Tab-separated table of C-alpha atoms and ligand atoms in Angstrom:
chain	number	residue	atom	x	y	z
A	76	UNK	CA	45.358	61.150	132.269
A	77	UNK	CA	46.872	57.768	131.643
A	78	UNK	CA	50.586	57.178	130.769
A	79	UNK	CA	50.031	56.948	126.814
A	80	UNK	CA	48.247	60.082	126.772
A	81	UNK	CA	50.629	61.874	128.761
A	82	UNK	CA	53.413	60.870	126.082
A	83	UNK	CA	51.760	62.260	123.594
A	84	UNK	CA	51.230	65.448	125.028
A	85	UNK	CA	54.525	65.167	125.745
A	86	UNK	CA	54.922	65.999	122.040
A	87	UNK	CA	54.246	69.711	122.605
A	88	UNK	CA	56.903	71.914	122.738
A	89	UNK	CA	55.430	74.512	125.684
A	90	UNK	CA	58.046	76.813	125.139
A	91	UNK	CA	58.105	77.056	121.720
A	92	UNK	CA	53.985	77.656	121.460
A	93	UNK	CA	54.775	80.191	124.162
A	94	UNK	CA	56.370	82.242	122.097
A	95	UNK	CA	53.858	82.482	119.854
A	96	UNK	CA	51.934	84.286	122.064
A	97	UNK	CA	54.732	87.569	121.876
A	98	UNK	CA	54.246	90.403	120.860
A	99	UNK	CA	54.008	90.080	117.199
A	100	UNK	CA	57.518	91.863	116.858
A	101	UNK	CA	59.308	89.119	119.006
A	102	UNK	CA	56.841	85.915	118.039
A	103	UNK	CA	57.766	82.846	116.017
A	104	UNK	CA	54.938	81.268	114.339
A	105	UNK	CA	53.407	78.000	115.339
A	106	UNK	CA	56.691	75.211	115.270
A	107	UNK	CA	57.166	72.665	112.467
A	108	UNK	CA	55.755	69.397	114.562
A	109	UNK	CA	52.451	71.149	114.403
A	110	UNK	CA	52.173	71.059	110.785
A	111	UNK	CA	54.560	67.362	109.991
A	112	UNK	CA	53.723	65.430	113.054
A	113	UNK	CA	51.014	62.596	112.627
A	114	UNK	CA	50.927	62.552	116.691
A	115	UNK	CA	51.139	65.712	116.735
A	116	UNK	CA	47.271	65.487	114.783
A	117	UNK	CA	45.731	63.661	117.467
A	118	UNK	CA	46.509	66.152	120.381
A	119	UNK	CA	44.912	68.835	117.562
A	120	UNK	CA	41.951	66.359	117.071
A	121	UNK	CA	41.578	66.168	120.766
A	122	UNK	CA	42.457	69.857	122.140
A	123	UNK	CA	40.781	71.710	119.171
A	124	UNK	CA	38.204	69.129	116.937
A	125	UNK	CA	36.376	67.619	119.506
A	126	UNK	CA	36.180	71.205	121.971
A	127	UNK	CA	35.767	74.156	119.061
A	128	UNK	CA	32.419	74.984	117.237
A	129	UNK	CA	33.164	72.766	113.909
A	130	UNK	CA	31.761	72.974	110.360
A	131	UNK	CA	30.680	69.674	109.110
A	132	UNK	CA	28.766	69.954	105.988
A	133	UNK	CA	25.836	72.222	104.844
A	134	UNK	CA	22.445	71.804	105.362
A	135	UNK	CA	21.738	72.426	101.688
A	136	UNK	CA	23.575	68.876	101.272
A	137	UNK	CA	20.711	67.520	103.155
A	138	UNK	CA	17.520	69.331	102.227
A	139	UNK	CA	14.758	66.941	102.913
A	140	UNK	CA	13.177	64.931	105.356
A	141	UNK	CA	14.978	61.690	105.792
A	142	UNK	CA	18.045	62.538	103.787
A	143	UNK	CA	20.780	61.362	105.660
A	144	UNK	CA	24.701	61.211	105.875
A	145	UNK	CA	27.873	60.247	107.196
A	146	UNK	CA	30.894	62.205	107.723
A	147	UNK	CA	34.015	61.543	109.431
A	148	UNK	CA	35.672	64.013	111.368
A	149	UNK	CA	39.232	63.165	111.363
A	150	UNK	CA	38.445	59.964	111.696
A	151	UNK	CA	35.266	60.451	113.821
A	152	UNK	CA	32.337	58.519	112.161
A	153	UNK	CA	28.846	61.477	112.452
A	154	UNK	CA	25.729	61.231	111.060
A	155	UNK	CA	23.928	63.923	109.556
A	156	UNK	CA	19.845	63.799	109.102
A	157	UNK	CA	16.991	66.125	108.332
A	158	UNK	CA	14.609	65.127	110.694
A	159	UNK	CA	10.432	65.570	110.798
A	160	UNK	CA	10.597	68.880	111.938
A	161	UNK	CA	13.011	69.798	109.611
A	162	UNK	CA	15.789	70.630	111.997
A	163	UNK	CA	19.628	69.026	111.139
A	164	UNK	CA	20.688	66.048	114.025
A	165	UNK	CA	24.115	65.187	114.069
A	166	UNK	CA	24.803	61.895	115.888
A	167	UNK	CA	27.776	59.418	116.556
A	168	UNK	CA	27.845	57.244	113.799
A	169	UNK	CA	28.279	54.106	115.724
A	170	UNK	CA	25.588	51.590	116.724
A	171	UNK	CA	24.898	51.053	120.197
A	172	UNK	CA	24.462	47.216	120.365
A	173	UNK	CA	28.376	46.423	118.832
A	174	UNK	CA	29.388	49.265	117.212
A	175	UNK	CA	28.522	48.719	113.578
A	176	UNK	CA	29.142	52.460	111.560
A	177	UNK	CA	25.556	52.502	110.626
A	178	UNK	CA	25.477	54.242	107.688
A	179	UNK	CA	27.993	54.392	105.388
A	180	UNK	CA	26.644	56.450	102.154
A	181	UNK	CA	24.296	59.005	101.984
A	182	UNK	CA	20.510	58.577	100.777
A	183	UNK	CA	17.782	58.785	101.772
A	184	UNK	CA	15.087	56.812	105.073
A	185	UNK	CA	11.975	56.425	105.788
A	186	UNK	CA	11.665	56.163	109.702
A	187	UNK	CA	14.265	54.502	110.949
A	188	UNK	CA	17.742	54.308	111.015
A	189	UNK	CA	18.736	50.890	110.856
A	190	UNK	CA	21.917	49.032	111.842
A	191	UNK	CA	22.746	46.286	108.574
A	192	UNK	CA	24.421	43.859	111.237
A	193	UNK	CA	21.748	42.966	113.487
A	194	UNK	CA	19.036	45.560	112.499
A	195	UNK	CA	18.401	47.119	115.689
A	196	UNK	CA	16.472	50.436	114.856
A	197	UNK	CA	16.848	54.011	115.847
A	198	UNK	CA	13.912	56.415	115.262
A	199	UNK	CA	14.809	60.116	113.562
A	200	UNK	CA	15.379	60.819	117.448
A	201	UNK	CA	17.720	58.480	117.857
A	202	UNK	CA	16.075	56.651	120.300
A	203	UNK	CA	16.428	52.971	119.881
A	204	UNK	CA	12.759	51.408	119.181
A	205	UNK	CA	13.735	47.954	117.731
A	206	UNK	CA	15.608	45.031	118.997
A	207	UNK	CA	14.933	41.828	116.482
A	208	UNK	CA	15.590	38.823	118.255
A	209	UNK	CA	16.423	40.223	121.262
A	210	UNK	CA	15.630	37.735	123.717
A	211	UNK	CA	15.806	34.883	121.660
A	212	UNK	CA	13.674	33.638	118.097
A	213	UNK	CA	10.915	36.183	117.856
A	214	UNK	CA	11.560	37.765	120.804
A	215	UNK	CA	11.844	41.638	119.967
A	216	UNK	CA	12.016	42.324	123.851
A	217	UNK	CA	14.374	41.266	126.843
A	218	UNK	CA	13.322	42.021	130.446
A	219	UNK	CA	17.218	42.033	131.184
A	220	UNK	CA	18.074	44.727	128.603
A	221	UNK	CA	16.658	48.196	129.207
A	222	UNK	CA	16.527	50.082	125.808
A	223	UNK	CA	16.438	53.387	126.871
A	224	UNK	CA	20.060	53.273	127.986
A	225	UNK	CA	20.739	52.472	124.045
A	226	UNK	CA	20.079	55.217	121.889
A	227	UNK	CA	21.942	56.900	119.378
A	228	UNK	CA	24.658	59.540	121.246
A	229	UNK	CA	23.076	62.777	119.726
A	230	UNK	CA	26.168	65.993	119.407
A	231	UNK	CA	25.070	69.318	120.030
A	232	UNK	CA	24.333	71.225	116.382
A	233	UNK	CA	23.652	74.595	115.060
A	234	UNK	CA	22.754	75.498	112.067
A	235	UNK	CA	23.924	79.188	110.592
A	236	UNK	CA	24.027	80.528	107.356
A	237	UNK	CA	23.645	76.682	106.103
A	238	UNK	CA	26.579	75.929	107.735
A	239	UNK	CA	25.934	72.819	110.165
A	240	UNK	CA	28.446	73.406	113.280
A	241	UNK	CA	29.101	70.649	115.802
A	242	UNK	CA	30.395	71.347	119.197
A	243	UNK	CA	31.535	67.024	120.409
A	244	UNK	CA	32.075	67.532	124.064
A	245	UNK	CA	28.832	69.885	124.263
A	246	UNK	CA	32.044	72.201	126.161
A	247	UNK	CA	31.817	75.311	124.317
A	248	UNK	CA	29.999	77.854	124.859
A	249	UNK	CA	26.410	78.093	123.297
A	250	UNK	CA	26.419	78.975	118.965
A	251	UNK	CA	24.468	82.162	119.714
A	252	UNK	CA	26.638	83.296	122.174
A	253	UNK	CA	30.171	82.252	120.381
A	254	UNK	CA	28.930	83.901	117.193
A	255	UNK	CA	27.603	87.216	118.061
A	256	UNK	CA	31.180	89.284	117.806
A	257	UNK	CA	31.483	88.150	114.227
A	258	UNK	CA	27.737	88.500	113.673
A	259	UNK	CA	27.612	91.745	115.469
A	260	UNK	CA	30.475	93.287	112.892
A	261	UNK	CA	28.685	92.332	110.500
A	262	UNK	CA	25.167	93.854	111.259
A	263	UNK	CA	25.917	97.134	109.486
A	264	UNK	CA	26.484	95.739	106.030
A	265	UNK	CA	24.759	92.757	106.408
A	266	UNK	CA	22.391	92.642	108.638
A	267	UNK	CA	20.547	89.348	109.676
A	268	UNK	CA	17.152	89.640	108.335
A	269	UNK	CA	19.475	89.546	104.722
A	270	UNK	CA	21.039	86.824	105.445
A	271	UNK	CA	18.488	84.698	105.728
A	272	UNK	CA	17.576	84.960	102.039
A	273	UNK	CA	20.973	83.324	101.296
A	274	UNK	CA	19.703	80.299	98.637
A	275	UNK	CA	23.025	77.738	97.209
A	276	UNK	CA	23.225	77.727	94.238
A	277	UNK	CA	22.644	73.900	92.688
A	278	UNK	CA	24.705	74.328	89.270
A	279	UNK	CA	27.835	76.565	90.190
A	280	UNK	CA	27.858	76.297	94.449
A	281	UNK	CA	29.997	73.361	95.059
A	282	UNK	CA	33.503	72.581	94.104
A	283	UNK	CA	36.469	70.217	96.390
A	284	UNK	CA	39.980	70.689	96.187
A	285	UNK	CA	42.063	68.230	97.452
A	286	UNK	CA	45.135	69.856	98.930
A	287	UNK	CA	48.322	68.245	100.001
A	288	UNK	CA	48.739	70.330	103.104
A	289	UNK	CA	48.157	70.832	106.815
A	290	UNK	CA	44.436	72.666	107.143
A	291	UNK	CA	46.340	75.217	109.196
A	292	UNK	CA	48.095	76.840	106.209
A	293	UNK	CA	44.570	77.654	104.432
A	294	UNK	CA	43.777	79.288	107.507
A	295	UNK	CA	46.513	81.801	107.811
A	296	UNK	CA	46.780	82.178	104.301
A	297	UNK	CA	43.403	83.129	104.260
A	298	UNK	CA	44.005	85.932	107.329
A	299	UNK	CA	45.765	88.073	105.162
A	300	UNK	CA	46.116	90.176	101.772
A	301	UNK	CA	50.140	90.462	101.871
A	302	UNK	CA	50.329	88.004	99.175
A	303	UNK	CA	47.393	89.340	96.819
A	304	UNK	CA	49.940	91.108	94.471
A	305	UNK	CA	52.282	87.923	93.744
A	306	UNK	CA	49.668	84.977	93.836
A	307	UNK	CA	47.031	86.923	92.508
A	308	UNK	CA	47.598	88.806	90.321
A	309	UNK	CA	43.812	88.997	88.572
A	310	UNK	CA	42.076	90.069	91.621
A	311	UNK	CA	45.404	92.379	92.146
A	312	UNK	CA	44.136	94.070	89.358
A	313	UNK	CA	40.480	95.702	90.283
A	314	UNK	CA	41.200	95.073	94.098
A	315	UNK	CA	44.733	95.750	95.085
A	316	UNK	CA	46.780	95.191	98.299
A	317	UNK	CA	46.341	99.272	99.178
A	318	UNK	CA	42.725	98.815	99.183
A	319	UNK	CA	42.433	96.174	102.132
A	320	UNK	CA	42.033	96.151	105.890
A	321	UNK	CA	42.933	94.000	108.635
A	322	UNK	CA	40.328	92.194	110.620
A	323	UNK	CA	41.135	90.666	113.950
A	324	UNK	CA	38.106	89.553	116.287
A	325	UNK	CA	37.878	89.901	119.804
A	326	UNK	CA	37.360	87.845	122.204
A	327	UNK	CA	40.119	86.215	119.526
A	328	UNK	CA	37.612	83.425	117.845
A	329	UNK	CA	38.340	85.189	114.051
A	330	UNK	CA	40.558	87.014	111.803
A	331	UNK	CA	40.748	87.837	107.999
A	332	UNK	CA	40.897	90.764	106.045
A	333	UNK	CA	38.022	93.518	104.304
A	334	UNK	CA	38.477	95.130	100.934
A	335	UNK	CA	36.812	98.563	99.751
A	336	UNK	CA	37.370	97.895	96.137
A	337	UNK	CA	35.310	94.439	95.130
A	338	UNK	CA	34.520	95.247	91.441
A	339	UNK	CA	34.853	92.338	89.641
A	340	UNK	CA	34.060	92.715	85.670
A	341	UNK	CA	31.370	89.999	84.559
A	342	UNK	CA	30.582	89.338	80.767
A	343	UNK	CA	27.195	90.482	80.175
A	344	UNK	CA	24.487	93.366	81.199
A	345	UNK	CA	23.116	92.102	83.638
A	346	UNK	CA	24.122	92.531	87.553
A	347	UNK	CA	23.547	89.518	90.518
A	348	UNK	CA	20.855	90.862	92.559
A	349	UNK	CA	21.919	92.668	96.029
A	350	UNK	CA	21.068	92.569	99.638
A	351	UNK	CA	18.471	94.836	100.130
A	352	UNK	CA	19.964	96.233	102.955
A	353	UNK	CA	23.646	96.427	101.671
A	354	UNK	CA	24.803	100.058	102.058
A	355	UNK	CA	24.883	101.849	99.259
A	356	UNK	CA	28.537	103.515	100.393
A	357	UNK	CA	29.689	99.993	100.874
A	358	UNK	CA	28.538	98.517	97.317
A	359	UNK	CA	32.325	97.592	97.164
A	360	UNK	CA	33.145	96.138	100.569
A	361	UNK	CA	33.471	92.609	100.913
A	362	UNK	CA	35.314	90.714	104.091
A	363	UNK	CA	36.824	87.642	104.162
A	364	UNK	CA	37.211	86.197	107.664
A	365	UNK	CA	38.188	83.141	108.934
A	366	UNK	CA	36.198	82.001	111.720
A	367	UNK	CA	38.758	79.215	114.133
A	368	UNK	CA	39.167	76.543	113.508
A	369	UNK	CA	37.753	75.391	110.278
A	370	UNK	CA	35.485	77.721	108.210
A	371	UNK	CA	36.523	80.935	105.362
A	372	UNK	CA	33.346	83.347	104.697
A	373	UNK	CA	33.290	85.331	102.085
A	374	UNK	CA	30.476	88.369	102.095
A	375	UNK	CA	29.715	90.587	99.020
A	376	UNK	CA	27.056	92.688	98.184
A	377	UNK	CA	25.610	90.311	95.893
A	378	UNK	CA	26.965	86.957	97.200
A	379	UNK	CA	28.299	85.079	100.060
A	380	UNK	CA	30.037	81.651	100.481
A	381	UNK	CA	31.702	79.701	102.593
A	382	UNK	CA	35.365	77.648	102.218
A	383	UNK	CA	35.085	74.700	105.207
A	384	UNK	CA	37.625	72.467	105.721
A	385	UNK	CA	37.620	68.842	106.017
A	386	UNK	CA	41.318	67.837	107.510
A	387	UNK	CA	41.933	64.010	106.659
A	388	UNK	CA	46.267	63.675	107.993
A	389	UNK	CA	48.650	66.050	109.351
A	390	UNK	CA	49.505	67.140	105.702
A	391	UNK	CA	45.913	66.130	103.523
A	392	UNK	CA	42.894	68.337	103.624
A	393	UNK	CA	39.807	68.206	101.125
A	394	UNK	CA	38.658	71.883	100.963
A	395	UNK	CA	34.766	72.597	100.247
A	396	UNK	CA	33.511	76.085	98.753
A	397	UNK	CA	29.963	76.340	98.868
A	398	UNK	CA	28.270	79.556	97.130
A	399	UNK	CA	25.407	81.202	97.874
A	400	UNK	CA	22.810	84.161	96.115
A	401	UNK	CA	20.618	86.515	96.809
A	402	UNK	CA	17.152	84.748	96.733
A	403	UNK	CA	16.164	81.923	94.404
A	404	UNK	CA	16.057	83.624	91.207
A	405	UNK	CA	19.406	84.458	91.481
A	406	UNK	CA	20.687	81.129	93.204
A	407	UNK	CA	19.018	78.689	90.137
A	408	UNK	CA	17.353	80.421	87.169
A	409	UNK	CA	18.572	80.506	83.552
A	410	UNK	CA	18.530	84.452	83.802
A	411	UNK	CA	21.903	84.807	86.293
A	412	UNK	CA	23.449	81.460	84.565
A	413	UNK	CA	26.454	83.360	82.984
A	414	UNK	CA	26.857	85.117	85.998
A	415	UNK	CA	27.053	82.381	88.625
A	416	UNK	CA	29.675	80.561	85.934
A	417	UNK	CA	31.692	83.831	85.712
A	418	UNK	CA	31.466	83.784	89.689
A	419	UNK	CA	32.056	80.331	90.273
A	420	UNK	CA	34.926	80.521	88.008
A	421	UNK	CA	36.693	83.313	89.422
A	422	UNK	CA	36.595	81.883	93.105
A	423	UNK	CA	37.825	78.741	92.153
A	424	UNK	CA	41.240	80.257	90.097
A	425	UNK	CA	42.036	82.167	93.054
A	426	UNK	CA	41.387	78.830	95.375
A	427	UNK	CA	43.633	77.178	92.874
A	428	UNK	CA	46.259	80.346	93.377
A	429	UNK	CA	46.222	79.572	96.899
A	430	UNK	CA	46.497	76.043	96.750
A	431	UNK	CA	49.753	76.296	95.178
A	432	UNK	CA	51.179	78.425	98.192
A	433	UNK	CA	49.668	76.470	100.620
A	434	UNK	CA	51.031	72.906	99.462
A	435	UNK	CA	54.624	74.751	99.285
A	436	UNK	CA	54.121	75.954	102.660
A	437	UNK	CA	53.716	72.351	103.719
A	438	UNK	CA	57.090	71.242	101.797
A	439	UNK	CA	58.685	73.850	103.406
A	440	UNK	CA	57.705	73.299	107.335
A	441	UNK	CA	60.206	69.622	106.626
A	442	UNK	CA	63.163	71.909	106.849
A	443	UNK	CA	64.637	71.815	110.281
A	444	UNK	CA	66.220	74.849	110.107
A	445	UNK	CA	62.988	76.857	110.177
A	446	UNK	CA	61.293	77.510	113.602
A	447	UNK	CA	57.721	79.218	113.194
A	448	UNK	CA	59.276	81.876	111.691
A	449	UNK	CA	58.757	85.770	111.860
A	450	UNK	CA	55.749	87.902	111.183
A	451	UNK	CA	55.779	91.128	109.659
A	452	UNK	CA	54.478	93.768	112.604
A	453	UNK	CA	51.922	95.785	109.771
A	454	UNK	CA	51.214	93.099	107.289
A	455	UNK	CA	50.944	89.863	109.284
A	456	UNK	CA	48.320	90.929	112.386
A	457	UNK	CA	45.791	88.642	111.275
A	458	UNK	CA	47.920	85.441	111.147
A	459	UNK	CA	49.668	85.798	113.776
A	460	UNK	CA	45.936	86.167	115.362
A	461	UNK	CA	45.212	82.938	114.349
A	462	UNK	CA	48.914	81.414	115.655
A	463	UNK	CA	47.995	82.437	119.199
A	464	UNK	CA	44.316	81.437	118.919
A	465	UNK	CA	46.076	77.174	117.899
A	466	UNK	CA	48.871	77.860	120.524
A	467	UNK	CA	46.384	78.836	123.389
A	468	UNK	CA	43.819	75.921	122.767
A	469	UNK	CA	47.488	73.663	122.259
A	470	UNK	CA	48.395	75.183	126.181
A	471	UNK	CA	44.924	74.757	128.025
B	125	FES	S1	25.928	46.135	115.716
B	125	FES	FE1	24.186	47.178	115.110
B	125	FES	S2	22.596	45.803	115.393
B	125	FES	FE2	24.333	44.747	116.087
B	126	FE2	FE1	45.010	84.094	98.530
């Protein structure tokens, strides 16, 4: 580790994030230079972006061969592309002759991915297959340059329910394999064959919030249901505090909270097609779990979506909700219309509820008379969950 590197890490407060990791009685929450410290972003970026299974984007966003985009992850310039077998690539964003960021809007290619600077080419596999000039006027090849030391640096990728999860260092441990506790819980409600009829819906799946606040806060805000009566107070009213559950996954990758009274009342006769396989003594379940670092699901009988997080500073994130049906007919045609609006609607008031909170929650981690905090033994399990899940990867 050289000497800069060290100093920053010197940043981290060992004993504080140590005491996270009490028992939930005797722990302080996460301490303030997690949350205001720009430096403090960087060891985060480092220690938890570039080793954690990451959400980038959906692959809804890119749904054809050829369709291709960029996406910085805090400040890491990715590419995104459908390729010919129609499998998502994510690659480094940088090209390999002198480190041009490629491409810098989405749209759409042909074969190749070409660098404007100097156009050296990069088929759909990244590999590097054209050289202009190379070796001098109309000389596309150089005996003293070896090509196939050139390509595009592909990033290991897995696509799952649309979401397109990037693991940089290639460190973690394979998707299937990280996923399968949360996918596993889920089985008995959900179970997989369902969830691959998940279609996004093109004219109410998509909204951005811009929130002035570290991404952590969404997170634990997320984890729990303490704060359902206060900041909202509409989905208080048909599924109340009383009627939720904790959720806290082990090994510790997730936590969030379940409900047994989802019963929203739409406008209209109709109903949102279900899972087929939904129980029918769970019509009114839904969970809501957090999956580290940087992804909400949501999972109801009739729809499912998914809240990622795109962290730009220590106190800017750009949130993404991205909703889902049950099958085309109800993802895109006239008939469910209403209902996707009335849907659409009523997730994005309570993302707006939370927003508030979250952006105060921000204001508040300046004061330096606050030091992580308490939790609440009964009502704060889940947060405190994801504390010592940030403090542990902070401590490795
Ligand atoms: S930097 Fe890309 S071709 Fe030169
Ligand atoms: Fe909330």
């Amino acid at each position: 580790m050289n000497v800069k590197k060290k100093n920053l890490f010197r940043l981290l407060d060992l004993k504080k994030l140590r005491m996270v990791n009490r028992p939930i009685e005797k722990a302080h929450g996460l301490p303030n230079e997690c949350y205001v410290n720009k430096n403090y972003f960087i060891i985060e970026r480092k220690k938890i972006f570039e080793n954690k299974w990451i959400v980038i984007g959906i692959g809804s966003s890119v749904p054809n061969i050829g369709d291709i985009k960029p996406f910085d992850l805090l400040g890491i310039p990715l590419i995104i592309l459908r390729d010919r077998n129609q499998k998502v690539r994510v690659y480094h964003n940088v090209c390999s002759h002198r480190g041009y960021k490629i491409i810098q809007k989405e749209g759409k290619i042909k074969n190749l991915i070409r660098c404007p600077y100097h156009s050296w080419s990069y088929d759909f596999n990244g590999k590097l297959i054209a050289t202009p000039h190379i070796g001098g006027m109309n000389k596309h090849n150089c005996n003293k340059f070896d090509k196939s030391r050139s390509n595009l640096k592909e990033i290991k990728s897995k696509v799952w329910l649309d979401l397109i999860f990037v693991n940089l260092n290639n460190n973690e441990l394979d998707f299937d394999t990280y996923i399968k506790p949360l996918s596993d819980r889920w089985e008995k409600f959900w179970p997989k064959n369902d969830r691959k009829l998940i279609v996004f819906s093109r004219d109410y799946g998509h909204f951005n919030l811009n929130a002035k606040t570290n991404w952590k806060f969404a997170i634990e805000n997320y984890c729990e249901s303490y704060h359902l009566p206060w900041v909202h107070p509409g989905l208080n009213s048909y599924s109340k505090i009383k009627d939720h559950y904790h959720i806290k996954g082990l090994p510790n990758r997730f936590a969030g909270q379940g409900t047994i009274v989802y019963n929203p009342k739409f406008k209209g006769k109709l109903n949102l097609p279900s899972f087929p396989n939904w129980p029918k003594n769970k019509e009114h379940v839904a969970e809501y779990v957090a999956l580290f670092p940087n992804v909400m699901l949501g999972i109801h009988k009739d729809h499912f979506y998914a809240y990622w997080l795109e962290p730009i500073s220590n106190n800017t994130t750009k949130e993404h909700m991205e909703i889902y049906y049950v099958g085309k007919d109800a993802a895109n045609s006239a008939k469910y219309k209403s209902l996707r609006e009335q849907n659409f609607k009523l997730w994005k008031d309570v993302q707006k509820e939370d927003l508030n909170i979250i952006e105060g929650m921000q204001m508040g981690r300046k004061s330096p008379s606050y030091n992580g905090g308490n939790f609440s033994p009964v009502m704060d399990n889940a947060t405190h969950h994801f504390h010592k899940w940030v403090a542990n990867n902070l401590l490795k």
